[in-house]
Tab-separated table of C-alpha atoms in Angstrom:
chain	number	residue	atom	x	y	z
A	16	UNK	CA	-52.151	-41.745	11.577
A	17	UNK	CA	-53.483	-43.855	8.643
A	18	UNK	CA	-51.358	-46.605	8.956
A	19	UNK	CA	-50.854	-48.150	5.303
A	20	UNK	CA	-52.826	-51.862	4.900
A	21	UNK	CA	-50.030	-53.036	2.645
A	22	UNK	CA	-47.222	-51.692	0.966
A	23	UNK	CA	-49.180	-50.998	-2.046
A	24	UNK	CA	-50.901	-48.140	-0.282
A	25	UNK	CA	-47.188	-47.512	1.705
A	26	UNK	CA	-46.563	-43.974	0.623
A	27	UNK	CA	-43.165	-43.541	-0.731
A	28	UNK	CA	-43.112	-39.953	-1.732
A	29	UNK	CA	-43.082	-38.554	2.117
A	30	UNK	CA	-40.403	-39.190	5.011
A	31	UNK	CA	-41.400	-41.727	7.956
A	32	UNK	CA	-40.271	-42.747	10.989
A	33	UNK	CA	-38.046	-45.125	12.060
A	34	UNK	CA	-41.328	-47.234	13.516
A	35	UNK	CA	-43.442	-46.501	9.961
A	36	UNK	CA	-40.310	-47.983	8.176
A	37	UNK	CA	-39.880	-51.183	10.241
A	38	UNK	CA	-43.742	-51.866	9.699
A	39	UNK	CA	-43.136	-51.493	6.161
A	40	UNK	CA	-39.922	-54.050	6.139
A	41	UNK	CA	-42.620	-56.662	7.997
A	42	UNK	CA	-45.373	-56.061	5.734
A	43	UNK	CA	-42.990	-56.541	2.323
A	44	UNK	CA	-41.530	-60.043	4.339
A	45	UNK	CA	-45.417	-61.129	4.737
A	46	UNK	CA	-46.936	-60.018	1.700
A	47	UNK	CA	-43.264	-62.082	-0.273
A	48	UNK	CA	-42.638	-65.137	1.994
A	49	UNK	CA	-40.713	-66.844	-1.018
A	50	UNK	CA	-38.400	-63.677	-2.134
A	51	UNK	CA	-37.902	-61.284	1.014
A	52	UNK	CA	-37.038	-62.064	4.549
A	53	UNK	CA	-35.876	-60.089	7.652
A	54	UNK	CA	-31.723	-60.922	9.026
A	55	UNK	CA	-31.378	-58.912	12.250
A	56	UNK	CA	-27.573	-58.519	11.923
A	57	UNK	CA	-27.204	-56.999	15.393
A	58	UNK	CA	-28.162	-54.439	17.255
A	59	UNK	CA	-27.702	-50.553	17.466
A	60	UNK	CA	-26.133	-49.167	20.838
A	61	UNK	CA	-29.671	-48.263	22.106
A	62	UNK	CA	-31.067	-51.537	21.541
A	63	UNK	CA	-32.966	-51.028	18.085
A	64	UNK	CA	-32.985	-54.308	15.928
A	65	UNK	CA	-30.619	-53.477	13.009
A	66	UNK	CA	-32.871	-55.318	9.926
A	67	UNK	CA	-31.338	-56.333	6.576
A	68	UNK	CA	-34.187	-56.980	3.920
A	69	UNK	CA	-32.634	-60.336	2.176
A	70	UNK	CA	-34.197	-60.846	-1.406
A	71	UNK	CA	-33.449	-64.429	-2.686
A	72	UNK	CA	-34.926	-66.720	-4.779
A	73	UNK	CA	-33.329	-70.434	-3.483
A	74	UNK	CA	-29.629	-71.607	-3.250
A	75	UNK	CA	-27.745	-71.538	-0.626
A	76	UNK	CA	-25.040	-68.916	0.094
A	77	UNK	CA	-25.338	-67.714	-3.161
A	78	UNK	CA	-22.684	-64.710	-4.731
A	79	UNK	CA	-24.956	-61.131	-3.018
A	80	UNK	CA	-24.936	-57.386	-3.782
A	81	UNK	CA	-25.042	-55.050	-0.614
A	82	UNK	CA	-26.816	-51.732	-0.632
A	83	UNK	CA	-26.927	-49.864	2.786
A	84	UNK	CA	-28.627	-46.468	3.172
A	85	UNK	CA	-28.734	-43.606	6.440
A	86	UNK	CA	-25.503	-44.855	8.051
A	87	UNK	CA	-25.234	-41.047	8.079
A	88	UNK	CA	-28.540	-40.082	9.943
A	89	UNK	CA	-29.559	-36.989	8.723
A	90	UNK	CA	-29.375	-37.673	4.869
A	91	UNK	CA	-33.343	-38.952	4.885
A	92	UNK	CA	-33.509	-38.719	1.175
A	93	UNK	CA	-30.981	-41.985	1.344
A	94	UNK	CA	-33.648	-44.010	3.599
A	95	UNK	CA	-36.391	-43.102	1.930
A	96	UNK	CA	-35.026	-44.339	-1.579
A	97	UNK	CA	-33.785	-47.391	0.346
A	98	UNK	CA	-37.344	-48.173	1.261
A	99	UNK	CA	-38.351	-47.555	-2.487
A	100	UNK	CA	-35.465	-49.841	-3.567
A	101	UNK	CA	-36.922	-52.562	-1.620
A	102	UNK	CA	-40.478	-52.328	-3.614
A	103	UNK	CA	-38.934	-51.794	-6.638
A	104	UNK	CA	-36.929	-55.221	-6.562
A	105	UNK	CA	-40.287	-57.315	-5.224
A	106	UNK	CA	-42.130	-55.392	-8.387
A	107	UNK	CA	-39.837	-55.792	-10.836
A	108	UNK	CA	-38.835	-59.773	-10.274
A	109	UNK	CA	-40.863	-61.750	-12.234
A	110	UNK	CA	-41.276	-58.644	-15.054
A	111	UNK	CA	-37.812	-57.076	-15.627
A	112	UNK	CA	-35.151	-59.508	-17.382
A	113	UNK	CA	-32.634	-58.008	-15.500
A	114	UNK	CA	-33.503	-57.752	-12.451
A	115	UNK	CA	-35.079	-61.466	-12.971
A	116	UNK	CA	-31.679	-62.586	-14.289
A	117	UNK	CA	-29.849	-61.128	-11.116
A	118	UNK	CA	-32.565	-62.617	-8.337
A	119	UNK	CA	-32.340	-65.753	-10.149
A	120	UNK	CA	-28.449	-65.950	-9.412
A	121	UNK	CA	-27.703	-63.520	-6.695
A	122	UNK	CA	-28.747	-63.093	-3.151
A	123	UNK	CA	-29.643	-58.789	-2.860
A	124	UNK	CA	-29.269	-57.709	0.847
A	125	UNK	CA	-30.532	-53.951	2.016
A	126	UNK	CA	-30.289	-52.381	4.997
A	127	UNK	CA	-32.051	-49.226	5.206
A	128	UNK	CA	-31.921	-47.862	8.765
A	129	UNK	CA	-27.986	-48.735	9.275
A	130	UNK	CA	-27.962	-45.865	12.135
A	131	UNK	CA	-31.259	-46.154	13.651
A	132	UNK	CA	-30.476	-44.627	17.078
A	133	UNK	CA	-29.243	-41.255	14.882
A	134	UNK	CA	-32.521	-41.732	12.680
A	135	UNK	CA	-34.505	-41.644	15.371
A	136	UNK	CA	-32.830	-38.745	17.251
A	137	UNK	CA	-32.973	-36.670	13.835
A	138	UNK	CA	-37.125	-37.166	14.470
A	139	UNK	CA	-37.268	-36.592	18.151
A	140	UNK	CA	-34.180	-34.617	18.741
A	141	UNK	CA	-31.651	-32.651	15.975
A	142	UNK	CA	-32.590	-32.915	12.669
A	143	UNK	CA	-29.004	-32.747	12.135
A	144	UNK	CA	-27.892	-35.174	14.316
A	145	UNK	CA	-25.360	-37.250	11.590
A	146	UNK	CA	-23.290	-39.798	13.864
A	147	UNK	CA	-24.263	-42.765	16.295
A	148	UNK	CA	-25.833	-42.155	19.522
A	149	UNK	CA	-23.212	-44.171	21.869
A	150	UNK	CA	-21.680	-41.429	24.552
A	151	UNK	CA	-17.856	-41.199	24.158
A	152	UNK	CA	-15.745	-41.914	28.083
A	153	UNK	CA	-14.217	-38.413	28.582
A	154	UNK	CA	-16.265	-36.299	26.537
A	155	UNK	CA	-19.891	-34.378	27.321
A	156	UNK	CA	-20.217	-34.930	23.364
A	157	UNK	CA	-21.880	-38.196	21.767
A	158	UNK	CA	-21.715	-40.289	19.224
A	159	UNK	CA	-18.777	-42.122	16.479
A	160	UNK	CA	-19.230	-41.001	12.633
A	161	UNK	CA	-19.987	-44.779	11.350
A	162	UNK	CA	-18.139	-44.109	7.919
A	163	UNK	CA	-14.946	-43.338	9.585
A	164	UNK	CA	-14.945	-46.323	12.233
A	165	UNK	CA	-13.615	-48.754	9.703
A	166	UNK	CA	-10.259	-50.472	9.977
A	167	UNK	CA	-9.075	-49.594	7.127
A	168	UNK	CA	-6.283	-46.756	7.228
A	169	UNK	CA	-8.789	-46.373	10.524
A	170	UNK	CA	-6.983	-43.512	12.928
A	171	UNK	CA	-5.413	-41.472	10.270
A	172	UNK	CA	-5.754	-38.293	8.235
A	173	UNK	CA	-9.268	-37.847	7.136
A	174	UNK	CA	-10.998	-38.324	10.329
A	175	UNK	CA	-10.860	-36.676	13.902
A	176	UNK	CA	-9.856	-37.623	17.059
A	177	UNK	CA	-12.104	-34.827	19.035
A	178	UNK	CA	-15.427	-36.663	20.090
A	179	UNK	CA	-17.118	-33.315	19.696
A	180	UNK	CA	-15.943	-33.392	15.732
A	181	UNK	CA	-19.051	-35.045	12.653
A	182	UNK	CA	-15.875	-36.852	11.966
A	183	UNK	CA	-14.922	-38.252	14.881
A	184	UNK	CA	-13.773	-42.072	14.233
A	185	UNK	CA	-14.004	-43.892	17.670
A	186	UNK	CA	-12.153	-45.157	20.296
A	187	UNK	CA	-10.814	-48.444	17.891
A	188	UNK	CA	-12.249	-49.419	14.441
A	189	UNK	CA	-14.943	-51.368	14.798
A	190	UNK	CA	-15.850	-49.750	18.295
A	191	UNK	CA	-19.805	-49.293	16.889
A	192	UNK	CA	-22.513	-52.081	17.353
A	193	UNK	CA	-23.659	-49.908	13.724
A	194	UNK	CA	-20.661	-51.006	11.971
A	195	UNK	CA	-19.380	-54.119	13.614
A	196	UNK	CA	-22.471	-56.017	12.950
A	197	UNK	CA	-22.007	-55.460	9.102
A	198	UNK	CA	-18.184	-56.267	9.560
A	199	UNK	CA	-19.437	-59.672	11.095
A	200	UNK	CA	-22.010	-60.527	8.680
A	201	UNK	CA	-20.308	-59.808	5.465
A	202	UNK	CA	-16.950	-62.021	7.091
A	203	UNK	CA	-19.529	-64.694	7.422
A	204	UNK	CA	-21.407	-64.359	4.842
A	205	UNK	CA	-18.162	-64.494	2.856
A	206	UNK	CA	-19.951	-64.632	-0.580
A	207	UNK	CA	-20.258	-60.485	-1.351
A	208	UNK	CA	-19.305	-59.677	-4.505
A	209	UNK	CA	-20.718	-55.998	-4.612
A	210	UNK	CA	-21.009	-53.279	-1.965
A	211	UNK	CA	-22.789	-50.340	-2.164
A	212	UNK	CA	-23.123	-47.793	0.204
A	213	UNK	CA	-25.512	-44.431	0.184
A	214	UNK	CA	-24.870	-41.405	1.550
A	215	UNK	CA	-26.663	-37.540	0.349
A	216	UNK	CA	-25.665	-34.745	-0.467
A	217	UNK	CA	-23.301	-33.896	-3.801
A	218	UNK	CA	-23.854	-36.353	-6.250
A	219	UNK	CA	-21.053	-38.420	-6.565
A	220	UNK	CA	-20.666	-41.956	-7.190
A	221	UNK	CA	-17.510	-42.880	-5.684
A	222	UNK	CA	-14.802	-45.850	-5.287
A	223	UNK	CA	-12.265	-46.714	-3.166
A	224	UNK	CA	-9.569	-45.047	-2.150
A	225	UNK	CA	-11.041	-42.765	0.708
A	226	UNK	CA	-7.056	-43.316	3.247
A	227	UNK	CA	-4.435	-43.474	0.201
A	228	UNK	CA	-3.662	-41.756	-2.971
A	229	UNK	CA	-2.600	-45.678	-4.200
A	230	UNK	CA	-5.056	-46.275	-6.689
A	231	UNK	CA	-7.174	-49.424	-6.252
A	232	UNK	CA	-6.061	-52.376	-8.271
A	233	UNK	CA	-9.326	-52.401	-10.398
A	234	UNK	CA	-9.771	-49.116	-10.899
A	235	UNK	CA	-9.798	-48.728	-14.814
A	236	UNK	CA	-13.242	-50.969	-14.099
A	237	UNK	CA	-14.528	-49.566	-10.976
A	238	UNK	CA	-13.830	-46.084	-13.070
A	239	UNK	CA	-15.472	-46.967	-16.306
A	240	UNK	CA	-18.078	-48.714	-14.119
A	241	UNK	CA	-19.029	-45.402	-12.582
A	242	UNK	CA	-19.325	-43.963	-15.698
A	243	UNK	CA	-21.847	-46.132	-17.197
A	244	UNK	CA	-23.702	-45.958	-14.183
A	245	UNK	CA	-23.904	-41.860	-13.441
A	246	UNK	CA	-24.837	-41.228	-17.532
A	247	UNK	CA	-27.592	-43.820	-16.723
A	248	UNK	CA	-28.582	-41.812	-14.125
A	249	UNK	CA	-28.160	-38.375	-15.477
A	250	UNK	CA	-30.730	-39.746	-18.710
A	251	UNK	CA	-33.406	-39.490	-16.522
A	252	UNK	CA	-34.153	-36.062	-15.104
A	253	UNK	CA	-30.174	-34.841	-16.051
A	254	UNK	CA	-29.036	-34.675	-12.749
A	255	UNK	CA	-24.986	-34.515	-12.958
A	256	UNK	CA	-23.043	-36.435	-10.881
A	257	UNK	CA	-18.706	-36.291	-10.621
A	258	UNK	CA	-17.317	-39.927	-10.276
A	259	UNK	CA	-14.227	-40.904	-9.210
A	260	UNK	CA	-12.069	-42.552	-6.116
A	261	UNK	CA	-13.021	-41.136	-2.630
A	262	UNK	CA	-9.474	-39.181	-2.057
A	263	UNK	CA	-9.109	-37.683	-5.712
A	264	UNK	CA	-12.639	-36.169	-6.037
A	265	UNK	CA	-13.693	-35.308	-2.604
A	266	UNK	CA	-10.918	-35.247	0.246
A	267	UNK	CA	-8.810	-37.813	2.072
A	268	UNK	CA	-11.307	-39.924	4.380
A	269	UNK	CA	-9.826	-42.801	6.642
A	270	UNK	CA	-11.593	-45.295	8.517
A	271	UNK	CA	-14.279	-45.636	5.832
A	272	UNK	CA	-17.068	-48.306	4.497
A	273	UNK	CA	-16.174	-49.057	0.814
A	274	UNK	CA	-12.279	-49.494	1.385
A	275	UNK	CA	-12.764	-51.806	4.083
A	276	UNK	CA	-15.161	-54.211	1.656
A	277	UNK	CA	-12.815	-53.350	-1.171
A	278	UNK	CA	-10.247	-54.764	0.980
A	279	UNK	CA	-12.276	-57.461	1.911
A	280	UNK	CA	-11.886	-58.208	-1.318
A	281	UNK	CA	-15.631	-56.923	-2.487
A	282	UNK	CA	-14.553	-55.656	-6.163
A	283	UNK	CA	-18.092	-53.896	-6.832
A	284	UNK	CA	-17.366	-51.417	-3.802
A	285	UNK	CA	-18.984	-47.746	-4.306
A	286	UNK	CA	-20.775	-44.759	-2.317
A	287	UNK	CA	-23.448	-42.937	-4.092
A	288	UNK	CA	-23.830	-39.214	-2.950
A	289	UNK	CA	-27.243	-38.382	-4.146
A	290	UNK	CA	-29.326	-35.336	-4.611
A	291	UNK	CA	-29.252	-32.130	-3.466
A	292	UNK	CA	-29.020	-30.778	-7.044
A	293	UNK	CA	-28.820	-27.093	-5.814
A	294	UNK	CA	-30.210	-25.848	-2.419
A	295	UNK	CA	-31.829	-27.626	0.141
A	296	UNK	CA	-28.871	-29.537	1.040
A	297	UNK	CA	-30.276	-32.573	3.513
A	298	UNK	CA	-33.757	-30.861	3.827
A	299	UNK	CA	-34.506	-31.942	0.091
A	300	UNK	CA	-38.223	-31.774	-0.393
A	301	UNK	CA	-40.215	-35.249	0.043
A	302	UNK	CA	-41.796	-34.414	-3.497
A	303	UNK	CA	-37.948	-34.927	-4.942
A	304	UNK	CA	-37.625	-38.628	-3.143
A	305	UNK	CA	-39.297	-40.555	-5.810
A	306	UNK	CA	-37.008	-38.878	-8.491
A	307	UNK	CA	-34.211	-39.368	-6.749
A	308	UNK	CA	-34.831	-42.726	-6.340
A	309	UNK	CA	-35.611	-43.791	-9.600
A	310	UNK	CA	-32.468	-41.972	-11.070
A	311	UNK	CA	-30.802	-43.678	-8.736
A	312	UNK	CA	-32.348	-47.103	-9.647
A	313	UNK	CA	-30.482	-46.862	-12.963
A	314	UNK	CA	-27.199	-46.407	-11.764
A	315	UNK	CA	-27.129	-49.149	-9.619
A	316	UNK	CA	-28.890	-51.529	-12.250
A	317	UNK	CA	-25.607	-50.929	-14.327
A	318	UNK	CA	-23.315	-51.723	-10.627
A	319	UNK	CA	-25.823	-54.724	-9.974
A	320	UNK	CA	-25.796	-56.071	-13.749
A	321	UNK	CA	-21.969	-55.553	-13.823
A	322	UNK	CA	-21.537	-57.730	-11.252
A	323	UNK	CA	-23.884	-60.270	-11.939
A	324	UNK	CA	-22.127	-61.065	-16.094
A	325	UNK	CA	-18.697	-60.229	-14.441
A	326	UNK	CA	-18.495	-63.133	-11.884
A	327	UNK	CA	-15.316	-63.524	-9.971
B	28	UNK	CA	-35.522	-30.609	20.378
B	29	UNK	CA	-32.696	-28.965	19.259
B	30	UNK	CA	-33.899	-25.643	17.071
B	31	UNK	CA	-32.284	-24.003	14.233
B	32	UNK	CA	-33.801	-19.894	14.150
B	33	UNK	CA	-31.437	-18.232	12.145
B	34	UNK	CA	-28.880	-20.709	11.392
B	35	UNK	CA	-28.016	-20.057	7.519
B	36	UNK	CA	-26.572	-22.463	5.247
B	37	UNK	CA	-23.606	-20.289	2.781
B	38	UNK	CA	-22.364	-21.441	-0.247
B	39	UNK	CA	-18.793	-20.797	-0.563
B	40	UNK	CA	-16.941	-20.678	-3.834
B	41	UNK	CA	-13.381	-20.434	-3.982
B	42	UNK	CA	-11.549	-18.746	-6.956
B	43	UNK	CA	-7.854	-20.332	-6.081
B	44	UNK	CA	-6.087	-22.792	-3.798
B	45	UNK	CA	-5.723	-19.973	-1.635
B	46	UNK	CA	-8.773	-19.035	-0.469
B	47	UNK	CA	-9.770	-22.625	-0.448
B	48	UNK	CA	-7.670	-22.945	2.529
B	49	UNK	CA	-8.752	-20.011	4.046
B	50	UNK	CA	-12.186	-21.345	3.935
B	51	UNK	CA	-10.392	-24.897	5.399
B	52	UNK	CA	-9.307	-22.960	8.111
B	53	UNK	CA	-12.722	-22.271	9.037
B	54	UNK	CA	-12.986	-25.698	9.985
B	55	UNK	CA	-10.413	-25.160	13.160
B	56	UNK	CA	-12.533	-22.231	14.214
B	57	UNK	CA	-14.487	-24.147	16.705
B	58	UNK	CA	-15.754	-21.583	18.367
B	59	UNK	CA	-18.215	-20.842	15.213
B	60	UNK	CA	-19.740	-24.288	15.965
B	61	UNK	CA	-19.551	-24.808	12.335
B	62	UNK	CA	-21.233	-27.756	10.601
B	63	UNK	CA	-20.051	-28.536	7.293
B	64	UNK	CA	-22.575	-30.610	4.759
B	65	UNK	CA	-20.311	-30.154	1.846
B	66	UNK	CA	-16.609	-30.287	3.125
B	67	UNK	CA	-13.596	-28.565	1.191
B	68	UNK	CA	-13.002	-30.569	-2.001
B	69	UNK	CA	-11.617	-28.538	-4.733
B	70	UNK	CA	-11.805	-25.258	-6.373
B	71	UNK	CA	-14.661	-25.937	-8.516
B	72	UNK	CA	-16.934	-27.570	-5.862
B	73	UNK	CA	-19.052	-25.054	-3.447
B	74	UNK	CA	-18.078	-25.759	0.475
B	75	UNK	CA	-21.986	-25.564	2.108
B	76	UNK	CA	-21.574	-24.301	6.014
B	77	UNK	CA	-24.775	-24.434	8.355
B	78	UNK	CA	-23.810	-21.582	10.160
B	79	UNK	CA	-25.396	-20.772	13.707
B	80	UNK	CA	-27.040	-16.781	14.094
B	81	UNK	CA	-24.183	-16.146	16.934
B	82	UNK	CA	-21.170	-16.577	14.441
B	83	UNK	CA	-23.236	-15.887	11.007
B	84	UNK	CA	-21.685	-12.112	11.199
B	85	UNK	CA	-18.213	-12.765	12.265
B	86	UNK	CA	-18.097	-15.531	10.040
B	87	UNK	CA	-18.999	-13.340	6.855
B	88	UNK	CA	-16.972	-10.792	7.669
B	89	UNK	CA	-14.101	-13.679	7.499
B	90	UNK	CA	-15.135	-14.199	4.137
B	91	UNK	CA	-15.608	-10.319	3.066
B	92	UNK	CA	-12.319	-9.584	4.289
B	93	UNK	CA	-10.655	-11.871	2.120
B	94	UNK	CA	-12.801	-11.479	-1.114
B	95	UNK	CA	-14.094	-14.984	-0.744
B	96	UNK	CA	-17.680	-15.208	-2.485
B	97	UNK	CA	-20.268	-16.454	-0.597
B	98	UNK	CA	-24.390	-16.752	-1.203
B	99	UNK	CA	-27.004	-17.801	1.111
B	100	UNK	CA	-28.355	-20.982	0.017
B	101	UNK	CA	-30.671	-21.268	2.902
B	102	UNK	CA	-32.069	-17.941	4.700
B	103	UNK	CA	-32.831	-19.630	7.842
B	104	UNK	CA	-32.949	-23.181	8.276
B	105	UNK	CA	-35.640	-23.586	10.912
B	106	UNK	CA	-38.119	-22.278	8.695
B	107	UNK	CA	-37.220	-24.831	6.366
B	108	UNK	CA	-37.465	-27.572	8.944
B	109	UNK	CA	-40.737	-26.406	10.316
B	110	UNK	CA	-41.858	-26.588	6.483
B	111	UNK	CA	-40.912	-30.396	6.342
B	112	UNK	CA	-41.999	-31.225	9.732
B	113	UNK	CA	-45.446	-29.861	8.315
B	114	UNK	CA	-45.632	-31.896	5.496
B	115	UNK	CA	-44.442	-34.997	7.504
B	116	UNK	CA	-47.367	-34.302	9.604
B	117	UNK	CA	-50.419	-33.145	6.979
B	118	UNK	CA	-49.282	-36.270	4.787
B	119	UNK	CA	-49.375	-38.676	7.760
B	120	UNK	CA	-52.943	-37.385	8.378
């Protein structure tokens, strides 16, 4: 396999493994010693390093946007436009106001394999594999659903108790290496002041509630927020995304990512549902990542730029 | 490695509340070994359901019987793997 020199000649516009996508996170942290480095937050269940791509320019602890991508390990479109994200930001500091203005404030952390075990097993194993990879005590089937393992309304409707279910939520919040190892760093951390987590396929960009019909307390902002950001989006190639909270436009979902950081008090707390626009579902062709990605780009420019002039 | 021969992907579309649960109570059927990628929402948003070959017939005759409109979004979803796998491969190279 020609193994890309730099990440110049890294080619975004196919899928790669889990291996060709941790060679790519070391060769953007040596080719940008003074804006990326690699935090190993923990581990996944099988051992595999879980990497966060940190983009700062100084300070220390400074306020820092979250974007995670493939918690769900079968949506590849999400990984591969997390690996574009990551070149985008190194290109575009330096050249694009914004994102200079942002860098120059702001710590950006990524994490682009958040289920790597799953990732992996999706190449080697089940394309369709979507949950972690830890075996559950009682059961012949395997593996938690990471965005239902949150404790946060964690255990009630909107998730399953059956280990054999795509929505099964785990023994006890937090029971995944996956998702505790975020839930640890973003308690230390303590500075996040935006949270973004991407998932495929509907096209949605969506806030919290997920567990409760109460409506969040910013919601008129999250909601006119989301707005901004999915007509952004929808300039570039058209594709139409619904917006909305989590329970009122798709279904009641407990145990998940965003209301946990929302009630972590992370204001800027979404989940992007990107393409399929119509019918490849999670087998969308590698000649629609790049467009995907750069539609994408726009919407969370507005979320990013949002929270950068809205401090709190 | 798991394979997929014959496993189709339907697109479900219900006209009313009512046959949106009908199509929910697919989801108890476990015996289908159904996997949803788009779960029940609302009436105007499809329901996608990979659908393995051994339940694909009873599964639209479920739907027949009770008028619900279904299409095929994907024919047969190994093919469709074995396409990507392909291009995974011949782009690596």
């Amino acid at each position: 396999v020609a193994e890309p020199r730099n990440t110049d000649s890294f080619d975004f516009s196919r899928y790669h493994s889990i291996s060709e996508i941790y060679s790519f996170q070391d060769m953007l942290v040596a080719e940008n010693p003074n804006l990326v480095s690699k935090v190993v937050i923990g581990q996944s269940y099988e051992g595999r390093p879980l990497n966060v791509l940190k983009f700062s320019t100084g300070g220390t602890n400074r306020p820092a946007i979250w974007i995670d991508t493939g918690i769900h390990s079968r949506e590849w479109v999400t990984q591969a436009s997390g690996t574009w994200f990551a070149k985008k930001i190194v290109t575009d500091y330096g050249r694009d106001p914004a994102v200079t203005a942002i860098l120059n404030k702001m710590d950006i952390f990524l994490e682009i394999v958040t289920n790597p075990d799953g990732y992996f097993y999706t190449h080697t194993s089940n394309r369709m594999w979507r949950k972690t990879r830890k075996p559950n005590s009682g059961s012949s089937c395997v593996g938690v659903d990471p965005n239902r393992n949150w404790d946060a309304g964690f255990g009630g409707p909107g998730a399953s108790s059956n280990p054999c279910s795509e929505t099964y939520r785990g023994p006890r919040a937090h029971s995944e290496s996956e998702v505790k190892s975020i839930v640890d760093f973003v308690k230390s951390h303590g500075n996040f002041k935006a949270f973004i987590s991407i998932h495929s396929y509907s096209q949605m960009l969506l806030y919290p509630y997920g567990y409760t019909t109460t409506p969040a307390k910013d919601q008129a902002e999250l909601h006119n927020l989301a707005q901004r950001a999915i007509t952004d989006l929808a300039s570039l190639y058209g594709t139409r995304y619904r917006f909305g909270s989590i329970i009122n436009t798709i279904y009641q979902a407990s145990g998940g990512t965003i209301d946990w950081t929302y009630n972590q008090g992370i204001k800027y707390s979404y989940t992007f549902e990107l393409r399929d626009t119509g019918r490849y579902g999670f087998i969308l062709p590698a000649n629609q990542i790049i467009p995907t990605a750069e539609e994408t780009w726009l919407a969370l420019m507005d979320i990013m730029d949002h929270t950068f002039k809205n401090p709190y | 490695k798991e394979t997929f021969e014959g496993h189709q992907v339907l697109r479900i579309v219900a006209k009313d509340d009512v046959q949106l649960s009908l199509i929910k109570d697919l989801e108890d059927m476990i015996e289908f070994e159904l996997d949803f990628w788009r779960g029940v929402t609302d009436v105007a948003t499809p329901v996608d359901i990979r659908v393995p070959m051994h339940s694909l017939q009873s599964v639209k005759i479920y739907l027949e019987t009770q008028d619900v409109e279904y299409s095929i979004m994907i024919e047969d979803l190994q093919v469709l793997l074995d396409e990507e796998q392909e291009e995974m491969e011949s782009a690596a190279r």
